CSV table of C-alpha atoms and ligand atoms in Angstrom, one decimal:
chain,number,residue,atom,x,y,z
A,1,MET,CA,88.2,148.2,104.2
A,2,SER,CA,85.7,149.6,101.7
A,3,SER,CA,83.5,146.5,101.4
A,4,GLN,CA,83.3,143.5,103.5
A,5,LYS,CA,81.7,140.4,102.0
A,6,ARG,CA,78.3,139.7,103.6
A,7,LEU,CA,77.7,136.2,105.0
A,8,MET,CA,75.3,134.7,102.6
A,9,TYR,CA,74.7,131.0,101.6
A,10,TYR,CA,72.0,128.4,101.5
A,11,GLY,CA,72.0,124.7,100.8
A,12,LYS,CA,70.8,121.3,101.7
A,13,GLY,CA,71.8,118.9,104.4
A,14,ASP,CA,71.2,115.1,104.9
A,15,VAL,CA,71.6,114.4,101.2
A,16,PHE,CA,72.0,110.6,101.3
A,17,VAL,CA,74.0,109.2,98.4
A,18,PHE,CA,74.6,105.5,97.9
A,19,ARG,CA,76.4,104.4,94.8
A,20,THR,CA,77.0,100.7,94.4
A,21,TYR,CA,80.1,99.3,92.7
A,22,GLN,CA,82.0,102.6,92.6
A,23,LYS,CA,85.6,102.1,91.3
A,24,PRO,CA,87.6,100.4,94.1
A,25,LEU,CA,90.4,102.4,95.8
A,26,ASP,CA,93.6,100.5,95.4
A,27,GLY,CA,97.3,101.1,95.1
A,28,ILE,CA,97.5,102.4,98.6
A,29,LYS,CA,100.9,101.9,100.2
A,30,ALA,CA,100.8,99.9,103.4
A,31,ILE,CA,102.1,101.5,106.6
A,32,PRO,CA,103.3,99.6,109.7
A,33,GLU,CA,100.3,100.8,111.8
A,34,SER,CA,97.6,99.6,109.5
A,35,GLY,CA,96.3,96.7,107.5
A,36,PHE,CA,94.4,99.1,105.3
A,37,THR,CA,95.4,99.1,101.6
A,38,GLY,CA,92.2,99.9,99.8
A,39,ARG,CA,88.4,100.2,99.8
A,40,ASN,CA,86.4,97.9,97.6
A,41,ASN,CA,83.7,100.7,97.3
A,42,VAL,CA,80.9,98.1,96.7
A,43,ILE,CA,78.9,100.6,98.7
A,44,PHE,CA,80.1,104.2,98.3
A,45,GLY,CA,77.7,105.8,100.8
A,46,MET,CA,77.6,109.3,102.3
A,47,ASN,CA,75.5,111.9,104.0
A,48,ALA,CA,76.3,115.2,102.2
A,49,LYS,CA,75.7,118.8,103.1
A,50,ILE,CA,76.0,121.4,100.4
A,51,ALA,CA,76.1,125.2,100.6
A,52,LEU,CA,76.1,127.6,97.7
A,53,GLU,CA,77.5,131.1,97.6
A,54,GLY,CA,76.7,133.5,94.8
A,55,GLU,CA,74.6,136.3,93.4
A,56,PHE,CA,71.3,135.8,95.0
A,57,LEU,CA,71.1,138.7,97.5
A,58,GLU,CA,67.7,139.7,96.1
A,59,SER,CA,66.2,136.3,97.1
A,60,PHE,CA,66.7,137.5,100.7
A,61,THR,CA,66.1,141.2,100.3
A,62,LYS,CA,63.5,141.5,97.5
A,63,ALA,CA,61.7,138.1,97.7
A,64,ASP,CA,63.0,137.5,94.1
A,65,ASN,CA,63.5,133.8,93.5
A,66,SER,CA,64.6,134.1,89.9
A,67,ARG,CA,68.2,133.2,90.9
A,68,VAL,CA,67.3,130.6,93.4
A,69,VAL,CA,68.4,127.0,92.7
A,70,ALA,CA,65.9,125.2,94.8
A,71,THR,CA,67.7,123.2,97.5
A,72,ASP,CA,65.6,120.2,96.3
A,73,SER,CA,67.3,120.6,93.0
A,74,MET,CA,70.7,120.6,94.7
A,75,LYS,CA,69.8,117.2,96.2
A,76,ASN,CA,68.9,115.9,92.7
A,77,PHE,CA,72.0,117.4,91.2
A,78,ILE,CA,74.3,115.6,93.7
A,79,LEU,CA,72.5,112.3,93.2
A,80,ARG,CA,72.7,112.4,89.5
A,81,LYS,CA,76.3,113.4,89.5
A,82,ALA,CA,77.0,110.2,91.5
A,83,ALA,CA,76.3,108.3,88.3
A,84,GLU,CA,78.9,110.4,86.4
A,85,TYR,CA,81.8,110.3,88.8
A,86,HIS,CA,84.0,107.3,88.1
A,87,GLY,CA,86.9,107.9,90.6
A,88,SER,CA,87.3,106.2,93.9
A,89,THR,CA,87.4,108.7,96.7
A,90,PHE,CA,84.9,111.0,98.5
A,91,GLU,CA,87.3,113.9,98.0
A,92,GLY,CA,87.3,113.3,94.2
A,93,PHE,CA,83.5,113.0,94.1
A,94,LEU,CA,82.9,116.2,96.0
A,95,HIS,CA,85.4,118.1,93.9
A,96,PHE,CA,83.7,116.8,90.8
A,97,VAL,CA,80.2,117.9,92.0
A,98,CYS,CA,81.4,121.3,93.1
A,99,LYS,CA,82.9,122.0,89.7
A,100,ARG,CA,79.8,120.8,87.8
A,101,PHE,CA,77.7,123.2,89.9
A,102,LEU,CA,79.9,126.1,88.9
A,103,ASP,CA,79.7,125.0,85.2
A,104,VAL,CA,75.9,124.9,85.2
A,105,TYR,CA,75.0,128.0,87.3
A,106,SER,CA,77.0,131.0,86.3
A,107,HIS,CA,75.7,133.2,89.2
A,108,ILE,CA,77.1,130.7,91.8
A,109,THR,CA,80.5,131.8,93.0
A,110,ALA,CA,81.4,129.0,95.4
A,111,VAL,CA,80.2,125.6,96.4
A,112,GLU,CA,81.1,123.8,99.6
A,113,ILE,CA,80.2,120.2,100.3
A,114,THR,CA,80.9,118.2,103.4
A,115,ALA,CA,80.2,114.5,103.3
A,116,ASP,CA,80.2,112.0,106.2
A,117,GLU,CA,80.7,108.4,105.1
A,118,ILE,CA,77.9,106.0,105.9
A,119,PRO,CA,80.1,103.1,106.7
A,120,PHE,CA,79.3,99.4,105.8
A,121,GLU,CA,81.4,96.5,106.9
A,122,ALA,CA,82.0,93.2,105.1
A,123,VAL,CA,80.4,90.2,106.9
A,124,GLN,CA,81.7,86.7,107.1
A,125,VAL,CA,79.3,83.9,105.9
A,126,ALA,CA,79.5,80.2,105.8
A,127,GLY,CA,81.4,78.9,102.8
A,128,ASP,CA,81.9,75.3,101.6
A,129,THR,CA,84.8,74.6,104.0
A,130,HIS,CA,85.4,77.8,106.0
A,131,LEU,CA,84.0,81.2,106.6
A,132,GLU,CA,84.3,83.6,103.7
A,133,THR,CA,83.7,87.3,103.1
A,134,SER,CA,80.3,87.9,101.4
A,135,PRO,CA,80.6,90.1,98.3
A,136,LEU,CA,76.9,90.9,98.7
A,137,VAL,CA,75.9,91.4,102.3
A,138,TYR,CA,77.2,94.3,104.3
A,139,ARG,CA,76.6,95.4,107.9
A,140,HIS,CA,75.9,99.0,108.7
A,141,SER,CA,78.7,100.1,111.0
A,142,ARG,CA,78.0,102.4,113.9
A,143,ASN,CA,81.6,103.1,114.5
A,144,GLU,CA,83.8,106.0,113.3
A,145,LEU,CA,83.3,107.4,109.8
A,146,ILE,CA,85.2,109.3,107.2
A,147,THR,CA,84.5,112.9,106.8
A,148,THR,CA,85.5,115.1,103.9
A,149,THR,CA,85.0,118.8,103.0
A,150,VAL,CA,85.7,120.4,99.6
A,151,LYS,CA,85.0,124.0,98.7
A,152,VAL,CA,85.6,125.2,95.1
A,153,GLN,CA,85.2,128.8,94.1
A,154,ARG,CA,85.1,130.4,90.7
A,155,SER,CA,88.3,132.1,89.7
A,156,LYS,CA,89.9,133.7,86.7
A,157,ALA,CA,91.5,130.4,85.8
A,158,GLY,CA,88.2,128.6,86.2
A,159,TYR,CA,88.1,126.8,89.5
A,160,GLU,CA,90.1,127.3,92.7
A,161,LEU,CA,90.1,124.7,95.5
A,162,ALA,CA,89.4,127.1,98.4
A,163,LYS,CA,89.1,124.6,101.2
A,164,GLN,CA,89.8,120.9,101.6
A,165,GLU,CA,90.1,118.8,104.7
A,166,SER,CA,89.6,115.1,105.3
A,167,GLY,CA,89.5,113.0,108.4
A,168,ILE,CA,87.8,110.6,110.7
A,169,ARG,CA,84.9,111.4,113.1
A,170,ASP,CA,83.6,109.8,116.2
A,171,LEU,CA,86.5,107.5,116.8
A,172,HIS,CA,86.0,106.0,120.3
A,173,LEU,CA,89.1,104.4,121.8
A,174,ILE,CA,89.7,103.0,125.3
A,175,LYS,CA,93.0,102.0,126.8
A,176,VAL,CA,92.3,100.0,129.9
A,177,SER,CA,95.7,100.5,131.5
A,178,GLY,CA,98.8,102.6,130.8
A,179,SER,CA,97.4,106.1,131.0
A,180,SER,CA,98.1,108.6,133.8
A,181,PHE,CA,97.1,112.1,134.7
A,182,TYR,CA,98.9,113.9,137.5
A,183,GLY,CA,101.1,117.0,138.1
A,184,TYR,CA,98.2,119.4,137.3
A,185,ILE,CA,97.5,122.5,139.3
A,186,ARG,CA,96.3,121.6,142.9
A,187,ASP,CA,94.5,124.5,144.6
A,188,GLU,CA,91.3,125.2,146.5
A,189,TYR,CA,89.3,124.2,143.4
A,190,THR,CA,90.9,120.8,142.9
A,191,THR,CA,89.0,117.7,144.0
A,192,LEU,CA,90.2,115.3,141.2
A,193,PRO,CA,92.6,112.7,142.6
A,194,GLU,CA,95.8,112.1,140.7
A,195,ALA,CA,95.8,109.0,138.5
A,196,LYS,CA,98.9,106.9,137.9
A,197,ASP,CA,96.9,104.4,135.9
A,198,ARG,CA,93.4,105.3,134.5
A,199,PRO,CA,91.2,103.6,131.9
A,200,LEU,CA,91.4,106.4,129.4
A,201,TYR,CA,88.4,106.6,127.1
A,202,ILE,CA,88.5,109.2,124.4
A,203,TYR,CA,86.3,110.4,121.6
A,204,LEU,CA,88.3,111.7,118.7
A,205,ASP,CA,87.8,113.7,115.5
A,206,ILE,CA,91.0,113.9,113.4
A,207,LEU,CA,91.1,116.3,110.4
A,208,TYR,CA,94.1,116.6,108.1
A,209,ARG,CA,95.1,119.0,105.5
A,210,TYR,CA,97.5,118.5,102.6
A,211,ASN,CA,100.5,120.7,101.6
A,212,LYS,CA,98.8,120.8,98.2
A,213,LYS,CA,95.1,120.7,98.4
A,214,GLU,CA,94.9,119.3,94.9
A,215,ASP,CA,96.6,116.0,96.1
A,216,ALA,CA,93.5,115.2,98.1
A,217,VAL,CA,91.1,115.4,95.1
A,218,ALA,CA,93.5,114.0,92.4
A,219,ASP,CA,92.3,110.3,92.8
A,220,ASN,CA,95.9,109.4,92.8
A,221,PRO,CA,96.7,106.7,95.3
A,222,ALA,CA,100.4,107.6,95.4
A,223,VAL,CA,99.6,110.9,97.3
A,224,TYR,CA,96.2,110.1,98.7
A,225,VAL,CA,95.9,109.7,102.5
A,226,PRO,CA,93.2,107.3,103.5
A,227,ALA,CA,91.4,108.2,106.7
A,228,GLU,CA,91.5,104.5,107.7
A,229,GLN,CA,95.3,104.6,108.0
A,230,VAL,CA,95.1,107.8,110.1
A,231,ARG,CA,92.6,106.0,112.4
A,232,ASP,CA,94.9,103.0,112.7
A,233,ILE,CA,97.9,105.2,113.5
A,234,ALA,CA,95.8,106.8,116.4
A,235,ALA,CA,95.1,103.3,117.8
A,236,SER,CA,98.8,102.2,117.4
A,237,VAL,CA,100.2,105.3,119.1
A,238,PHE,CA,97.7,105.0,121.9
A,239,HIS,CA,98.7,101.3,122.4
A,240,GLU,CA,102.5,102.0,122.3
A,241,ALA,CA,102.9,105.0,124.6
A,242,ASP,CA,102.2,105.5,128.3
A,243,ASN,CA,100.4,108.8,127.9
A,244,LYS,CA,100.4,111.5,130.6
A,245,SER,CA,97.2,113.2,129.3
A,246,ILE,CA,95.0,113.4,126.3
A,247,GLN,CA,97.0,116.5,125.3
A,248,ASP,CA,100.2,114.4,125.3
A,249,LEU,CA,98.5,111.6,123.4
A,250,ILE,CA,97.0,113.7,120.6
A,251,TYR,CA,100.3,115.5,120.0
A,252,ARG,CA,102.1,112.1,119.6
A,253,ILE,CA,99.4,110.8,117.3
A,254,GLY,CA,99.8,114.0,115.2
A,255,LEU,CA,103.5,113.7,115.0
A,256,ARG,CA,103.2,110.1,113.8
A,257,VAL,CA,100.6,110.9,111.2
A,258,LEU,CA,102.8,113.7,109.8
A,259,GLN,CA,105.9,111.4,109.8
A,260,ARG,CA,104.0,108.7,107.8
A,261,PHE,CA,102.5,111.2,105.3
A,262,PRO,CA,105.0,113.9,104.1
A,263,GLN,CA,102.2,115.2,101.8
A,264,LEU,CA,100.3,116.5,104.8
A,265,ALA,CA,100.7,120.0,106.2
A,266,GLU,CA,98.8,119.6,109.5
A,267,VAL,CA,96.6,117.4,111.6
A,268,GLN,CA,93.8,118.8,113.8
A,269,PHE,CA,92.3,117.1,116.8
A,270,LEU,CA,89.0,117.5,118.6
A,271,SER,CA,89.0,115.2,121.6
A,272,ASN,CA,86.6,114.4,124.4
A,273,ASN,CA,87.5,112.8,127.7
A,274,ARG,CA,85.1,110.0,128.5
A,275,THR,CA,87.2,108.2,131.1
A,276,TRP,CA,85.2,105.7,133.1
A,277,GLU,CA,84.5,106.3,136.7
A,278,ALA,CA,85.7,103.7,139.2
A,279,VAL,CA,83.0,101.9,141.2
A,280,ILE,CA,84.9,99.0,142.7
A,281,GLU,CA,88.7,99.4,142.4
A,282,ASP,CA,89.8,96.2,144.0
A,283,ILE,CA,88.3,92.8,143.5
A,284,PRO,CA,90.3,90.7,146.1
A,285,GLY,CA,92.1,87.9,144.4
A,286,TYR,CA,91.2,89.1,140.9
A,287,LYS,CA,92.6,91.4,138.3
A,288,GLY,CA,90.4,94.3,137.1
A,289,ALA,CA,87.8,96.6,138.6
A,290,VAL,CA,84.3,97.7,138.0
A,291,TRP,CA,83.7,101.0,136.2
A,292,THR,CA,80.8,103.1,134.9
A,293,GLU,CA,80.2,105.9,132.5
A,294,PRO,CA,81.5,109.2,133.7
A,295,ARG,CA,79.0,111.8,134.9
A,296,PRO,CA,78.7,115.0,132.9
A,297,PRO,CA,80.3,117.4,132.3
A,298,TYR,CA,83.1,116.2,130.0
A,299,GLY,CA,86.5,117.7,129.1
A,300,PHE,CA,87.7,118.5,125.6
A,301,GLN,CA,90.8,119.5,123.7
A,302,GLY,CA,91.4,121.2,120.4
A,303,PHE,CA,94.9,121.1,118.9
A,304,VAL,CA,96.7,121.3,115.5
A,305,VAL,CA,100.0,119.6,114.9
A,306,SER,CA,102.0,120.9,112.0
A,307,ARG,CA,105.2,119.9,110.2
A,308,GLN,CA,107.0,122.6,112.2
A,309,ASP,CA,106.4,120.4,115.3
A,310,LEU,CA,108.3,117.6,113.5
A,311,VAL,CA,111.2,119.9,112.9
A,312,ASN,CA,111.1,121.1,116.6
A,313,GLU,CA,111.2,117.5,117.7
A,314,GLY,CA,114.2,116.7,115.5
A,315,LEU,CA,112.0,114.3,113.5
A,316,GLU,CA,112.3,116.2,110.2
A,317,LYS,CA,114.8,118.6,108.7
A,318,ALA,CA,113.6,122.2,108.3
A,319,LYS,CA,112.4,122.9,104.7
A,320,GLU,CA,113.4,126.1,102.9
A,321,SER,CA,109.7,126.7,102.6
A,322,VAL,CA,106.6,124.7,103.2
A,323,LYS,CA,103.7,126.0,101.1
A,324,ALA,CA,100.2,125.6,102.4
B,1,URC,O1,93.9,114.1,129.8
B,1,URC,C1,93.4,114.9,130.6
B,1,URC,N1,93.6,116.3,130.4
B,1,URC,C2,93.1,117.2,131.1
B,1,URC,O2,93.3,118.5,130.9
B,1,URC,C3,92.2,116.8,132.2
B,1,URC,N2,91.5,117.5,133.1
B,1,URC,C4,90.9,116.6,133.9
B,1,URC,O3,90.1,116.8,134.8
B,1,URC,N3,91.1,115.3,133.4
B,1,URC,C5,92.0,115.4,132.4
B,1,URC,N4,92.6,114.5,131.5
């Protein structure tokens, strides 16, 4: 290799964007595992992180700021573009902002933005005869959130979508009964008792990638995969199956997500084991037990499920070619 590209980027994190009355996301097909069919986007809120790549080596090596877009300006750029984007997805918005950056600054070669949703939930309020959903008041949710990354680089054709992934972060799910963990290696290092029924508590990040990256940013509900449905599939599969481990569980979730969404190429999992620790296992005459948070350290798993796994499981016919 004659020349290796040097790692070089800079950018801005914690760019908070709240756009009210963004175009609603609708036209989403219902799936059996989820009641989700759209986002009203009354609050389209996110915490974005942007990084630029380009011809600004001399800002590092010669203290020459003449090609530096101040990171403060990047923040302003993103915020102002929020008034110019009229689609209905985070993916579409990030794609739009990345392209506008490349249009305005000719020495920038690539723009990557990751946005984490700042989720707000509808609240129920007193109506004349019954509770109704307020169209005005929302509650900040501290539950899981949508995460999206888009990277666009300059190409001969104009723009190239270099990276795109979407998903859900910080999904915390507990199944109080119906999970086991046994059959693992027992040797002189093993102190963990086998569990035929444990209260499995997991933290999950689920990221998915499309066969065609463009489908993610097209603002086309016919091909768009909403993270809320992926979240609900995770809960449904956890509910349905007696799992033998987190490894077993996330594989099954991955298969189901890919079955529901033929437009996806793969699903990636980052899981944590937060299984509660038993304090009082038998309460005579009563169902249930007393548990507490586990002591550190915690276990984790990383795994990607792809369409080939569906083929291997006999859940999908092999394709002549699946283009990533
Ligand atoms: O689902 C689990 N997978 C493991 O690999 C593991 N290891 C462990 O100690 N507990 C668990 N649970």
